Amino acid sequence: MTTIAFIGLGNMGNPMAANLIKAGHTVQGFDLVAESLAVARDHGVTVMASAVAALKDADVVITMLPAGKHVLSVYGDIAPKAKTGALFIDCSTIDVDSAKKAHTLAQKHGLQSIDAPVSGGTGGATAGTLTFMAGGADEAFARAEPILKPMAGRIVHCGGDGAGQAAKICNNMILGISMIGVAEAFVLAEKLGLSHQALFDVASTSSGQCWSLTSYCPVPGPVPNSPANKDYKPGFAAALMLKDLKLSQEAAQGAGAVTPMGAEAAQLYALFNAQGNGGVDFSGILNFLRGRSA
Ligand code: NAD
């Protein structure tokens, strides 16, 4: 069993750490927020006084932080002080450039590193069924895979440094665009006098079928456990969708890719967030579109 330092014990980090403990690992955790540390302690995490203190005897360091600037700042503090040859796994969703910089920083100090963002939300983090999208050298990935397993439903090695982040933002760009498409179809159906269930029954078994419709339907009824049935309580908050769409558009600009639908989705989610909906599930964009319809 492995001693793991876990930095960033928020909505995702805490349940992920709990699954590592259930698998028999020792987890030494740190977060800036006292409430998060209290939850972690209840899960069996050994709470440490700082990120550097959490490194004590740790062969693996996992970070689950809000954005690239947090990851680079924490890596700057801990990479020079980590155990020789330790493996750094960053599970945060961050921009590809920062992910590559984090790899360089770790490798400069003789550490192995992978970027391993996740899909599956807090439900998947709790159930231990997250999809991990990993980027990094083969050797680092082989070492990371058994560590990720207790938190994972699926682990995909996407390529070299930063490839996990690239896969994550491409996937979430599809998700943002497809959710708007499905929501638009329901708003149009309402205007045409078509029931939600009738559209669902047709589209879910026709060429309009997609995850945003069949697993996460943005109107209440057809998919009983979708956030639409719980007053759009997240789930996956609109603020996080906007973050990922912005990352996709920054990456597209940097790489010279044309992504007009991604750009439009980013704009619509920016407007939705600006109306105070950052904490609402991203499928709530349906209400925004409905509100703008005549
Ligand atoms: P969160 O805000 O709940 O947790 C982030 C934690 O990092 C916070 O508790 C914060 O206090 C801590 N933190 C920030 N700076 C720190 C530092 N310097 N040292 C120690 N701790 C620090 O966010 P979350 O929902 O857990 O998401 C974490 C990451 O996972 C984000 O990058 C997010 O985009 C990604 N993600 C989230 C979801 C989701 O559904 N919540 C799904 C997939 C991916």
PDB file of N, CA and C in Angstrom, residues 98-192:
ATOM      1  N   SER A  98      -0.683  25.215 -18.921  1.00  0.00           N
ATOM      2  CA  SER A  98      -0.302  25.062 -17.512  1.00  0.00           C
ATOM      3  C   SER A  98       0.018  23.607 -17.194  1.00  0.00           C
ATOM      4  N   ALA A  99      -0.741  22.696 -17.789  1.00  0.00           N
ATOM      5  CA  ALA A  99      -0.475  21.266 -17.541  1.00  0.00           C
ATOM      6  C   ALA A  99       0.931  20.915 -18.001  1.00  0.00           C
ATOM      7  N   LYS A 100       1.315  21.418 -19.175  1.00  0.00           N
ATOM      8  CA  LYS A 100       2.660  21.118 -19.689  1.00  0.00           C
ATOM      9  C   LYS A 100       3.723  21.746 -18.787  1.00  0.00           C
ATOM     10  N   LYS A 101       3.441  22.985 -18.304  1.00  0.00           N
ATOM     11  CA  LYS A 101       4.397  23.644 -17.389  1.00  0.00           C
ATOM     12  C   LYS A 101       4.541  22.840 -16.097  1.00  0.00           C
ATOM     13  N   ALA A 102       3.424  22.302 -15.602  1.00  0.00           N
ATOM     14  CA  ALA A 102       3.464  21.500 -14.364  1.00  0.00           C
ATOM     15  C   ALA A 102       4.325  20.252 -14.573  1.00  0.00           C
ATOM     16  N   HIS A 103       4.196  19.614 -15.735  1.00  0.00           N
ATOM     17  CA  HIS A 103       5.047  18.446 -16.040  1.00  0.00           C
ATOM     18  C   HIS A 103       6.521  18.859 -16.022  1.00  0.00           C
ATOM     19  N   THR A 104       6.815  19.979 -16.678  1.00  0.00           N
ATOM     20  CA  THR A 104       8.215  20.427 -16.772  1.00  0.00           C
ATOM     21  C   THR A 104       8.771  20.691 -15.380  1.00  0.00           C
ATOM     22  N   LEU A 105       7.958  21.356 -14.549  1.00  0.00           N
ATOM     23  CA  LEU A 105       8.387  21.675 -13.176  1.00  0.00           C
ATOM     24  C   LEU A 105       8.697  20.399 -12.387  1.00  0.00           C
ATOM     25  N   ALA A 106       7.797  19.416 -12.491  1.00  0.00           N
ATOM     26  CA  ALA A 106       7.992  18.154 -11.759  1.00  0.00           C
ATOM     27  C   ALA A 106       9.233  17.441 -12.272  1.00  0.00           C
ATOM     28  N   GLN A 107       9.363  17.384 -13.590  1.00  0.00           N
ATOM     29  CA  GLN A 107      10.472  16.619 -14.165  1.00  0.00           C
ATOM     30  C   GLN A 107      11.818  17.279 -13.883  1.00  0.00           C
ATOM     31  N   LYS A 108      11.810  18.608 -13.781  1.00  0.00           N
ATOM     32  CA  LYS A 108      13.044  19.334 -13.426  1.00  0.00           C
ATOM     33  C   LYS A 108      13.584  18.878 -12.064  1.00  0.00           C
ATOM     34  N   HIS A 109      12.670  18.417 -11.205  1.00  0.00           N
ATOM     35  CA  HIS A 109      13.072  17.967  -9.861  1.00  0.00           C
ATOM     36  C   HIS A 109      13.165  16.446  -9.779  1.00  0.00           C
ATOM     37  N   GLY A 110      13.250  15.782 -10.932  1.00  0.00           N
ATOM     38  CA  GLY A 110      13.448  14.331 -10.958  1.00  0.00           C
ATOM     39  C   GLY A 110      12.213  13.534 -10.594  1.00  0.00           C
ATOM     40  N   LEU A 111      11.023  14.148 -10.744  1.00  0.00           N
ATOM     41  CA  LEU A 111       9.781  13.460 -10.389  1.00  0.00           C
ATOM     42  C   LEU A 111       9.121  12.919 -11.655  1.00  0.00           C
ATOM     43  N   GLN A 112       8.265  11.918 -11.493  1.00  0.00           N
ATOM     44  CA  GLN A 112       7.440  11.473 -12.611  1.00  0.00           C
ATOM     45  C   GLN A 112       6.101  12.200 -12.511  1.00  0.00           C
ATOM     46  N   SER A 113       5.443  12.399 -13.651  1.00  0.00           N
ATOM     47  CA  SER A 113       4.197  13.170 -13.585  1.00  0.00           C
ATOM     48  C   SER A 113       3.218  12.735 -14.664  1.00  0.00           C
ATOM     49  N   ILE A 114       1.938  12.799 -14.307  1.00  0.00           N
ATOM     50  CA  ILE A 114       0.896  12.687 -15.335  1.00  0.00           C
ATOM     51  C   ILE A 114      -0.204  13.725 -15.054  1.00  0.00           C
ATOM     52  N   ASP A 115      -0.839  14.191 -16.126  1.00  0.00           N
ATOM     53  CA  ASP A 115      -2.068  14.967 -15.958  1.00  0.00           C
ATOM     54  C   ASP A 115      -3.196  13.950 -16.110  1.00  0.00           C
ATOM     55  N   ALA A 116      -4.172  14.007 -15.215  1.00  0.00           N
ATOM     56  CA  ALA A 116      -5.233  12.984 -15.226  1.00  0.00           C
ATOM     57  C   ALA A 116      -6.566  13.584 -14.812  1.00  0.00           C
ATOM     58  N   PRO A 117      -7.088  14.522 -15.624  1.00  0.00           N
ATOM     59  CA  PRO A 117      -8.401  15.092 -15.297  1.00  0.00           C
ATOM     60  C   PRO A 117      -9.487  14.022 -15.395  1.00  0.00           C
ATOM     61  N   VAL A 118     -10.630  14.337 -14.815  1.00  0.00           N
ATOM     62  CA  VAL A 118     -11.672  13.318 -14.708  1.00  0.00           C
ATOM     63  C   VAL A 118     -12.999  13.801 -15.274  1.00  0.00           C
ATOM     64  N   SER A 119     -13.831  12.835 -15.578  1.00  0.00           N
ATOM     65  CA  SER A 119     -15.222  13.102 -15.936  1.00  0.00           C
ATOM     66  C   SER A 119     -16.080  12.193 -15.062  1.00  0.00           C
ATOM     67  N   GLY A 120     -17.271  12.660 -14.689  1.00  0.00           N
ATOM     68  CA  GLY A 120     -18.136  11.817 -13.850  1.00  0.00           C
ATOM     69  C   GLY A 120     -18.692  12.565 -12.656  1.00  0.00           C
ATOM     70  N   GLY A 121     -18.137  13.749 -12.366  1.00  0.00           N
ATOM     71  CA  GLY A 121     -18.714  14.604 -11.324  1.00  0.00           C
ATOM     72  C   GLY A 121     -18.581  14.026  -9.923  1.00  0.00           C
ATOM     73  N   THR A 122     -19.283  14.686  -8.982  1.00  0.00           N
ATOM     74  CA  THR A 122     -19.172  14.277  -7.578  1.00  0.00           C
ATOM     75  C   THR A 122     -19.793  12.887  -7.371  1.00  0.00           C
ATOM     76  N   GLY A 123     -20.814  12.542  -8.167  1.00  0.00           N
ATOM     77  CA  GLY A 123     -21.419  11.212  -8.076  1.00  0.00           C
ATOM     78  C   GLY A 123     -20.396  10.131  -8.417  1.00  0.00           C
ATOM     79  N   GLY A 124     -19.669  10.355  -9.509  1.00  0.00           N
ATOM     80  CA  GLY A 124     -18.639   9.389  -9.929  1.00  0.00           C
ATOM     81  C   GLY A 124     -17.469   9.353  -8.947  1.00  0.00           C
ATOM     82  N   ALA A 125     -17.158  10.523  -8.361  1.00  0.00           N
ATOM     83  CA  ALA A 125     -16.063  10.574  -7.372  1.00  0.00           C
ATOM     84  C   ALA A 125     -16.440   9.753  -6.144  1.00  0.00           C
ATOM     85  N   THR A 126     -17.694   9.839  -5.717  1.00  0.00           N
ATOM     86  CA  THR A 126     -18.159   9.097  -4.536  1.00  0.00           C
ATOM     87  C   THR A 126     -18.243   7.602  -4.837  1.00  0.00           C
ATOM     88  N   ALA A 127     -18.767   7.267  -6.013  1.00  0.00           N
ATOM     89  CA  ALA A 127     -18.948   5.853  -6.360  1.00  0.00           C
ATOM     90  C   ALA A 127     -17.645   5.184  -6.783  1.00  0.00           C
ATOM     91  N   GLY A 128     -16.601   5.980  -7.043  1.00  0.00           N
ATOM     92  CA  GLY A 128     -15.347   5.398  -7.530  1.00  0.00           C
ATOM     93  C   GLY A 128     -15.454   4.951  -8.966  1.00  0.00           C
ATOM     94  N   THR A 129     -16.212   5.712  -9.760  1.00  0.00           N
ATOM     95  CA  THR A 129     -16.439   5.325 -11.163  1.00  0.00           C
ATOM     96  C   THR A 129     -16.035   6.435 -12.136  1.00  0.00           C
ATOM     97  N   LEU A 130     -15.098   7.285 -11.741  1.00  0.00           N
ATOM     98  CA  LEU A 130     -14.679   8.388 -12.608  1.00  0.00           C
ATOM     99  C   LEU A 130     -13.986   7.851 -13.862  1.00  0.00           C
ATOM    100  N   THR A 131     -14.110   8.593 -14.965  1.00  0.00           N
ATOM    101  CA  THR A 131     -13.260   8.327 -16.127  1.00  0.00           C
ATOM    102  C   THR A 131     -12.037   9.231 -16.009  1.00  0.00           C
ATOM    103  N   PHE A 132     -10.866   8.621 -16.013  1.00  0.00           N
ATOM    104  CA  PHE A 132      -9.614   9.390 -15.977  1.00  0.00           C
ATOM    105  C   PHE A 132      -9.045   9.460 -17.381  1.00  0.00           C
ATOM    106  N   MET A 133      -8.625  10.690 -17.791  1.00  0.00           N
ATOM    107  CA  MET A 133      -7.997  10.890 -19.083  1.00  0.00           C
ATOM    108  C   MET A 133      -6.565  11.294 -18.798  1.00  0.00           C
ATOM    109  N   ALA A 134      -5.629  10.404 -19.083  1.00  0.00           N
ATOM    110  CA  ALA A 134      -4.261  10.631 -18.614  1.00  0.00           C
ATOM    111  C   ALA A 134      -3.332  11.032 -19.745  1.00  0.00           C
ATOM    112  N   GLY A 135      -2.415  11.957 -19.403  1.00  0.00           N
ATOM    113  CA  GLY A 135      -1.354  12.353 -20.324  1.00  0.00           C
ATOM    114  C   GLY A 135      -0.016  12.221 -19.626  1.00  0.00           C
ATOM    115  N   GLY A 136       0.955  11.679 -20.321  1.00  0.00           N
ATOM    116  CA  GLY A 136       2.287  11.557 -19.724  1.00  0.00           C
ATOM    117  C   GLY A 136       3.015  10.354 -20.284  1.00  0.00           C
ATOM    118  N   ALA A 137       4.270  10.180 -19.838  1.00  0.00           N
ATOM    119  CA  ALA A 137       5.120   9.094 -20.344  1.00  0.00           C
ATOM    120  C   ALA A 137       4.529   7.740 -19.947  1.00  0.00           C
ATOM    121  N   ASP A 138       4.833   6.715 -20.764  1.00  0.00           N
ATOM    122  CA  ASP A 138       4.313   5.355 -20.513  1.00  0.00           C
ATOM    123  C   ASP A 138       4.649   4.872 -19.104  1.00  0.00           C
ATOM    124  N   GLU A 139       5.894   5.120 -18.699  1.00  0.00           N
ATOM    125  CA  GLU A 139       6.354   4.613 -17.395  1.00  0.00           C
ATOM    126  C   GLU A 139       5.565   5.270 -16.249  1.00  0.00           C
ATOM    127  N   ALA A 140       5.344   6.569 -16.356  1.00  0.00           N
ATOM    128  CA  ALA A 140       4.591   7.294 -15.317  1.00  0.00           C
ATOM    129  C   ALA A 140       3.144   6.818 -15.298  1.00  0.00           C
ATOM    130  N   PHE A 141       2.587   6.591 -16.491  1.00  0.00           N
ATOM    131  CA  PHE A 141       1.195   6.120 -16.562  1.00  0.00           C
ATOM    132  C   PHE A 141       1.066   4.733 -15.927  1.00  0.00           C
ATOM    133  N   ALA A 142       2.016   3.842 -16.233  1.00  0.00           N
ATOM    134  CA  ALA A 142       1.959   2.466 -15.685  1.00  0.00           C
ATOM    135  C   ALA A 142       1.993   2.513 -14.161  1.00  0.00           C
ATOM    136  N   ARG A 143       2.753   3.452 -13.632  1.00  0.00           N
ATOM    137  CA  ARG A 143       2.835   3.570 -12.173  1.00  0.00           C
ATOM    138  C   ARG A 143       1.544   4.179 -11.602  1.00  0.00           C
ATOM    139  N   ALA A 144       0.945   5.084 -12.343  1.00  0.00           N
ATOM    140  CA  ALA A 144      -0.259   5.779 -11.851  1.00  0.00           C
ATOM    141  C   ALA A 144      -1.505   4.902 -11.901  1.00  0.00           C
ATOM    142  N   GLU A 145      -1.567   4.024 -12.883  1.00  0.00           N
ATOM    143  CA  GLU A 145      -2.810   3.279 -13.141  1.00  0.00           C
ATOM    144  C   GLU A 145      -3.348   2.547 -11.896  1.00  0.00           C
ATOM    145  N   PRO A 146      -2.523   1.768 -11.189  1.00  0.00           N
ATOM    146  CA  PRO A 146      -3.085   1.077 -10.004  1.00  0.00           C
ATOM    147  C   PRO A 146      -3.497   2.025  -8.881  1.00  0.00           C
ATOM    148  N   ILE A 147      -2.887   3.207  -8.836  1.00  0.00           N
ATOM    149  CA  ILE A 147      -3.277   4.199  -7.820  1.00  0.00           C
ATOM    150  C   ILE A 147      -4.652   4.773  -8.172  1.00  0.00           C
ATOM    151  N   LEU A 148      -4.882   5.020  -9.462  1.00  0.00           N
ATOM    152  CA  LEU A 148      -6.153   5.623  -9.896  1.00  0.00           C
ATOM    153  C   LEU A 148      -7.319   4.634  -9.803  1.00  0.00           C
ATOM    154  N   LYS A 149      -7.003   3.347  -9.909  1.00  0.00           N
ATOM    155  CA  LYS A 149      -8.049   2.314 -10.037  1.00  0.00           C
ATOM    156  C   LYS A 149      -9.181   2.395  -9.010  1.00  0.00           C
ATOM    157  N   PRO A 150      -8.903   2.559  -7.693  1.00  0.00           N
ATOM    158  CA  PRO A 150     -10.022   2.595  -6.737  1.00  0.00           C
ATOM    159  C   PRO A 150     -10.956   3.795  -6.915  1.00  0.00           C
ATOM    160  N   MET A 151     -10.521   4.781  -7.712  1.00  0.00           N
ATOM    161  CA  MET A 151     -11.355   5.977  -7.929  1.00  0.00           C
ATOM    162  C   MET A 151     -12.027   5.928  -9.307  1.00  0.00           C
ATOM    163  N   ALA A 152     -11.742   4.871 -10.078  1.00  0.00           N
ATOM    164  CA  ALA A 152     -12.043   4.914 -11.509  1.00  0.00           C
ATOM    165  C   ALA A 152     -13.029   3.859 -11.975  1.00  0.00           C
ATOM    166  N   GLY A 153     -13.840   4.240 -12.995  1.00  0.00           N
ATOM    167  CA  GLY A 153     -14.581   3.273 -13.775  1.00  0.00           C
ATOM    168  C   GLY A 153     -13.772   2.944 -15.012  1.00  0.00           C
ATOM    169  N   ARG A 154     -13.057   3.954 -15.519  1.00  0.00           N
ATOM    170  CA  ARG A 154     -12.296   3.796 -16.757  1.00  0.00           C
ATOM    171  C   ARG A 154     -11.068   4.690 -16.700  1.00  0.00           C
ATOM    172  N   ILE A 155      -9.959   4.203 -17.217  1.00  0.00           N
ATOM    173  CA  ILE A 155      -8.719   4.998 -17.257  1.00  0.00           C
ATOM    174  C   ILE A 155      -8.181   4.913 -18.684  1.00  0.00           C
ATOM    175  N   VAL A 156      -8.051   6.069 -19.347  1.00  0.00           N
ATOM    176  CA  VAL A 156      -7.585   6.072 -20.737  1.00  0.00           C
ATOM    177  C   VAL A 156      -6.266   6.834 -20.807  1.00  0.00           C
ATOM    178  N   HIS A 157      -5.235   6.183 -21.340  1.00  0.00           N
ATOM    179  CA  HIS A 157      -3.968   6.884 -21.575  1.00  0.00           C
ATOM    180  C   HIS A 157      -4.059   7.569 -22.936  1.00  0.00           C
ATOM    181  N   CYS A 158      -4.158   8.909 -22.915  1.00  0.00           N
ATOM    182  CA  CYS A 158      -4.476   9.658 -24.145  1.00  0.00           C
ATOM    183  C   CYS A 158      -3.239  10.059 -24.946  1.00  0.00           C
ATOM    184  N   GLY A 159      -2.056   9.999 -24.343  1.00  0.00           N
ATOM    185  CA  GLY A 159      -0.844  10.417 -25.047  1.00  0.00           C
ATOM    186  C   GLY A 159       0.145  11.031 -24.082  1.00  0.00           C
ATOM    187  N   GLY A 160       1.007  11.903 -24.612  1.00  0.00           N
ATOM    188  CA  GLY A 160       2.081  12.494 -23.812  1.00  0.00           C
ATOM    189  C   GLY A 160       1.598  13.614 -22.894  1.00  0.00           C
ATOM    190  N   ASP A 161       2.543  14.377 -22.356  1.00  0.00           N
ATOM    191  CA  ASP A 161       2.236  15.426 -21.380  1.00  0.00           C
ATOM    192  C   ASP A 161       1.139  16.369 -21.899  1.00  0.00           C
ATOM    193  N   GLY A 162       0.075  16.546 -21.138  1.00  0.00           N
ATOM    194  CA  GLY A 162      -1.007  17.473 -21.500  1.00  0.00           C
ATOM    195  C   GLY A 162      -2.135  16.819 -22.289  1.00  0.00           C
ATOM    196  N   ALA A 163      -1.944  15.565 -22.743  1.00  0.00           N
ATOM    197  CA  ALA A 163      -2.962  14.926 -23.602  1.00  0.00           C
ATOM    198  C   ALA A 163      -4.256  14.649 -22.828  1.00  0.00           C
ATOM    199  N   GLY A 164      -4.141  14.417 -21.519  1.00  0.00           N
ATOM    200  CA  GLY A 164      -5.350  14.190 -20.710  1.00  0.00           C
ATOM    201  C   GLY A 164      -6.206  15.447 -20.678  1.00  0.00           C
ATOM    202  N   GLN A 165      -5.547  16.583 -20.473  1.00  0.00           N
ATOM    203  CA  GLN A 165      -6.294  17.859 -20.448  1.00  0.00           C
ATOM    204  C   GLN A 165      -6.906  18.152 -21.816  1.00  0.00           C
ATOM    205  N   ALA A 166      -6.170  17.828 -22.879  1.00  0.00           N
ATOM    206  CA  ALA A 166      -6.700  18.063 -24.229  1.00  0.00           C
ATOM    207  C   ALA A 166      -7.977  17.239 -24.427  1.00  0.00           C
ATOM    208  N   ALA A 167      -7.946  15.969 -23.994  1.00  0.00           N
ATOM    209  CA  ALA A 167      -9.124  15.099 -24.153  1.00  0.00           C
ATOM    210  C   ALA A 167     -10.298  15.632 -23.336  1.00  0.00           C
ATOM    211  N   LYS A 168      -9.993  16.088 -22.134  1.00  0.00           N
ATOM    212  CA  LYS A 168     -11.056  16.581 -21.234  1.00  0.00           C
ATOM    213  C   LYS A 168     -11.782  17.783 -21.851  1.00  0.00           C
ATOM    214  N   ILE A 169     -11.021  18.765 -22.363  1.00  0.00           N
ATOM    215  CA  ILE A 169     -11.703  19.961 -22.863  1.00  0.00           C
ATOM    216  C   ILE A 169     -12.416  19.702 -24.195  1.00  0.00           C
ATOM    217  N   CYS A 170     -11.877  18.769 -24.995  1.00  0.00           N
ATOM    218  CA  CYS A 170     -12.595  18.407 -26.233  1.00  0.00           C
ATOM    219  C   CYS A 170     -13.912  17.725 -25.873  1.00  0.00           C
ATOM    220  N   ASN A 171     -13.864  16.794 -24.900  1.00  0.00           N
ATOM    221  CA  ASN A 171     -15.096  16.099 -24.482  1.00  0.00           C
ATOM    222  C   ASN A 171     -16.118  17.099 -23.947  1.00  0.00           C
ATOM    223  N   ASN A 172     -15.656  18.022 -23.099  1.00  0.00           N
ATOM    224  CA  ASN A 172     -16.632  18.936 -22.482  1.00  0.00           C
ATOM    225  C   ASN A 172     -17.135  19.996 -23.451  1.00  0.00           C
ATOM    226  N   MET A 173     -16.359  20.259 -24.510  1.00  0.00           N
ATOM    227  CA  MET A 173     -16.884  21.146 -25.554  1.00  0.00           C
ATOM    228  C   MET A 173     -18.058  20.437 -26.255  1.00  0.00           C
ATOM    229  N   ILE A 174     -17.904  19.138 -26.523  1.00  0.00           N
ATOM    230  CA  ILE A 174     -19.020  18.377 -27.111  1.00  0.00           C
ATOM    231  C   ILE A 174     -20.231  18.444 -26.174  1.00  0.00           C
ATOM    232  N   LEU A 175     -19.963  18.260 -24.880  1.00  0.00           N
ATOM    233  CA  LEU A 175     -21.058  18.225 -23.894  1.00  0.00           C
ATOM    234  C   LEU A 175     -21.816  19.557 -23.842  1.00  0.00           C
ATOM    235  N   GLY A 176     -21.066  20.672 -23.789  1.00  0.00           N
ATOM    236  CA  GLY A 176     -21.702  21.996 -23.721  1.00  0.00           C
ATOM    237  C   GLY A 176     -22.556  22.260 -24.955  1.00  0.00           C
ATOM    238  N   ILE A 177     -21.991  21.933 -26.122  1.00  0.00           N
ATOM    239  CA  ILE A 177     -22.716  22.164 -27.380  1.00  0.00           C
ATOM    240  C   ILE A 177     -23.954  21.260 -27.440  1.00  0.00           C
ATOM    241  N   SER A 178     -23.780  19.990 -27.058  1.00  0.00           N
ATOM    242  CA  SER A 178     -24.903  19.048 -27.195  1.00  0.00           C
ATOM    243  C   SER A 178     -26.016  19.376 -26.203  1.00  0.00           C
ATOM    244  N   MET A 179     -25.646  19.854 -25.008  1.00  0.00           N
ATOM    245  CA  MET A 179     -26.697  20.207 -24.043  1.00  0.00           C
ATOM    246  C   MET A 179     -27.525  21.379 -24.572  1.00  0.00           C
ATOM    247  N   ILE A 180     -26.863  22.370 -25.167  1.00  0.00           N
ATOM    248  CA  ILE A 180     -27.610  23.504 -25.721  1.00  0.00           C
ATOM    249  C   ILE A 180     -28.514  23.008 -26.855  1.00  0.00           C
ATOM    250  N   GLY A 181     -28.002  22.129 -27.676  1.00  0.00           N
ATOM    251  CA  GLY A 181     -28.798  21.585 -28.785  1.00  0.00           C
ATOM    252  C   GLY A 181     -30.044  20.869 -28.289  1.00  0.00           C
ATOM    253  N   VAL A 182     -29.879  20.042 -27.266  1.00  0.00           N
ATOM    254  CA  VAL A 182     -31.020  19.289 -26.729  1.00  0.00           C
ATOM    255  C   VAL A 182     -32.018  20.255 -26.083  1.00  0.00           C
ATOM    256  N   ALA A 183     -31.493  21.235 -25.330  1.00  0.00           N
ATOM    257  CA  ALA A 183     -32.378  22.204 -24.655  1.00  0.00           C
ATOM    258  C   ALA A 183     -33.154  23.015 -25.690  1.00  0.00           C
ATOM    259  N   GLU A 184     -32.477  23.427 -26.755  1.00  0.00           N
ATOM    260  CA  GLU A 184     -33.162  24.182 -27.819  1.00  0.00           C
ATOM    261  C   GLU A 184     -34.301  23.364 -28.415  1.00  0.00           C
ATOM    262  N   ALA A 185     -34.051  22.077 -28.611  1.00  0.00           N
ATOM    263  CA  ALA A 185     -35.075  21.214 -29.214  1.00  0.00           C
ATOM    264  C   ALA A 185     -36.303  21.128 -28.303  1.00  0.00           C
ATOM    265  N   PHE A 186     -36.085  21.034 -26.978  1.00  0.00           N
ATOM    266  CA  PHE A 186     -37.242  20.978 -26.070  1.00  0.00           C
ATOM    267  C   PHE A 186     -38.008  22.307 -26.066  1.00  0.00           C
ATOM    268  N   VAL A 187     -37.281  23.428 -26.125  1.00  0.00           N
ATOM    269  CA  VAL A 187     -37.963  24.734 -26.144  1.00  0.00           C
ATOM    270  C   VAL A 187     -38.791  24.866 -27.428  1.00  0.00           C
ATOM    271  N   LEU A 188     -38.212  24.430 -28.537  1.00  0.00           N
ATOM    272  CA  LEU A 188     -38.951  24.481 -29.805  1.00  0.00           C
ATOM    273  C   LEU A 188     -40.167  23.550 -29.741  1.00  0.00           C
ATOM    274  N   ALA A 189     -39.966  22.352 -29.171  1.00  0.00           N
ATOM    275  CA  ALA A 189     -41.079  21.387 -29.064  1.00  0.00           C
ATOM    276  C   ALA A 189     -42.232  21.997 -28.270  1.00  0.00           C
ATOM    277  N   GLU A 190     -41.903  22.699 -27.167  1.00  0.00           N
ATOM    278  CA  GLU A 190     -42.954  23.342 -26.355  1.00  0.00           C
ATOM    279  C   GLU A 190     -43.746  24.320 -27.216  1.00  0.00           C
ATOM    280  N   LYS A 191     -43.015  25.131 -27.998  1.00  0.00           N
ATOM    281  CA  LYS A 191     -43.686  26.132 -28.846  1.00  0.00           C
ATOM    282  C   LYS A 191     -44.577  25.476 -29.895  1.00  0.00           C
ATOM    283  N   LEU A 192     -44.176  24.251 -30.312  1.00  0.00           N
ATOM    284  CA  LEU A 192     -44.938  23.557 -31.364  1.00  0.00           C
ATOM    285  C   LEU A 192     -46.025  22.663 -30.785  1.00  0.00           C
TER     286      LEU A 192
END
